Amino acid sequence: MHPLPPGSTIGILGGGQLGRMLAMAAARLGLKCHIYSDHRGPAFDVAAATTLGEFDDFDRVTRFAETVDVVTYEFENVPLDTARAALNACPVRPGVKALEVAQDRLTEKRFVAGLGLPVAPFAPVDDDAGLANAAAVLGLPAILKTSRLGYDGKGQVRLRNGDDISTARAAIGFRPAILESVVAFEFEVSVLVVRAPGGETRFYDIPLNTHQNGILHSSAVPSPLPTRVRARALEMASHIATALDYVGVLGVEMFYVGNNAAEPLIVNEMAPRVHNSGHWTIDACLVSQFENHIRAVADWPLGPTERHSDAVMTNLIGDDVDTWSKLAAAADLGLHLYGKNDPRPGRKMGHVTRIGPKTS
Ligand code: AMP
């Protein structure tokens, strides 16, 4: 182990709220952050240094990486060549492989299935004939998702019997896609795993996640996931993290299809970064997902991941944030505002975590 001493600088590609919370967690350990982003996001307000630069300005990215001790990222669509440009100057954690796999749904599905883990039946779709063929093989209804750059339910459309193939492809901009069978799940969960460079792996408790309009609405711990299934979820996430030789926090989203199924969990997708469904760890754990990500990329000992409280995290989306003064007055809420000015519909403006005594 070669831990970066306090006073070292962690470079973060991306300047959103995840970068903001990473920088705040790093500060608690006496580490500094240098944010690199193509726009002035919420992380710029809390970092020791910032660079406003294009992600495809590779010389600039290399020069940025020369000024820091390690580079990490807070969004999964960092171009691979950007990560490689940083790698010319210092370690990049998690690595390029995690980005490569997570950026493309088809690559991701094949990777997870290749590890022998269950995913929804899927087929690649490049044109109308391909979609007709995939629909015939998988059956309908099914979900058509763009392979790249889809998030928060964007870039996907449900295809039902009788729907027009071309119209469905038009709805996702005729982009390369996958068709995926609809999973009849009971609820959705995510595993938040943190892995150190030496391979040590720890997990947070597994939240139950609810979505509204394709965007995460809330994450609650404890979830009603049976103990046996919980163990299987951790095993699956650990398998993925190890196969990627991953360093940092990885979020793996899964569908719970019931305890009677041979495989009670289906992997939906992974995020090679700290994850929205882990925000409750700031208020309900001694060491949050953000701090443990920083600890991992800085090669520090990982911190405890146990929960000291029950918690429900709820996102403040768009004008939900207007209720901030009422939320600030609540006795059992941790209020987190991201410092964004413009509360557009669908925009994550902050979150609250309601905590209560630990029940299990
Ligand atoms: P994704 O962008 O893949 O995370 O999808 C966003 C949300 O759409 C998920 O959190 C689920 O609620 C829903 N969803 C995605 N894929 C499927 C599927 N194959 N079956 C059922 N629901 C899905």
Coordinates of N, CA and C in Angstrom, one line a residue, residues 188 190 207-212 215-221 276-277 280 311-317 352:
E188 N -36.5 -2.7 -7.2 CA -35.2 -2.5 -7.7 C -34.2 -2.2 -6.5
S190 N -29.8 -1.7 -5.4 CA -28.4 -1.4 -6.0 C -27.4 -1.8 -4.9
P207 N -29.7 -0.7 -0.8 CA -31.0 0.1 -0.7 C -32.0 -0.4 -1.7
L208 N -33.3 -0.2 -1.4 CA -34.4 -0.4 -2.3 C -34.6 1.0 -3.0
N209 N -34.7 0.9 -4.3 CA -34.7 2.2 -5.1 C -36.1 2.3 -5.7
T210 N -36.7 3.5 -5.7 CA -37.9 3.8 -6.5 C -37.6 4.9 -7.5
H211 N -38.2 4.8 -8.6 CA -38.0 5.8 -9.7 C -39.3 6.5 -10.0
Q212 N -39.1 7.8 -10.4 CA -40.3 8.5 -11.0 C -39.8 9.1 -12.3
I215 N -36.3 8.7 -13.3 CA -35.2 9.3 -12.5 C -35.3 8.7 -11.1
L216 N -34.2 8.4 -10.4 CA -34.2 7.9 -9.1 C -35.0 8.9 -8.2
H217 N -36.0 8.4 -7.5 CA -36.7 9.2 -6.5 C -36.2 9.0 -5.1
S218 N -36.2 7.7 -4.7 CA -35.7 7.5 -3.3 C -35.0 6.2 -3.2
S219 N -34.1 6.1 -2.1 CA -33.4 4.9 -1.8 C -33.6 4.7 -0.3
A220 N -34.0 3.5 0.1 CA -34.3 3.2 1.5 C -33.5 2.0 2.0
V221 N -32.9 2.2 3.2 CA -32.3 1.0 3.9 C -32.9 0.9 5.3
N276 N -26.0 7.7 -7.0 CA -27.1 8.4 -6.3 C -27.8 7.6 -5.2
S277 N -27.9 6.3 -5.4 CA -28.6 5.5 -4.4 C -27.7 5.2 -3.2
W280 N -27.4 8.3 0.9 CA -27.7 8.2 2.4 C -26.6 7.8 3.2
A311 N -32.4 4.7 7.0 CA -32.3 5.9 6.2 C -33.2 5.8 5.0
V312 N -33.8 7.0 4.6 CA -34.5 7.1 3.4 C -34.0 8.4 2.7
M313 N -33.3 8.2 1.6 CA -32.8 9.4 0.8 C -33.8 9.7 -0.3
T314 N -34.2 11.0 -0.4 CA -35.1 11.4 -1.4 C -34.5 12.5 -2.2
N315 N -34.5 12.4 -3.5 CA -33.9 13.5 -4.4 C -34.8 14.7 -4.4
L316 N -34.2 15.8 -4.5 CA -34.9 17.1 -4.7 C -34.8 17.4 -6.1
I317 N -35.8 17.2 -6.9 CA -35.8 17.4 -8.4 C -36.5 18.6 -8.8
V352 N -32.4 14.9 0.4 CA -32.6 14.9 1.8 C -32.5 13.4 2.3

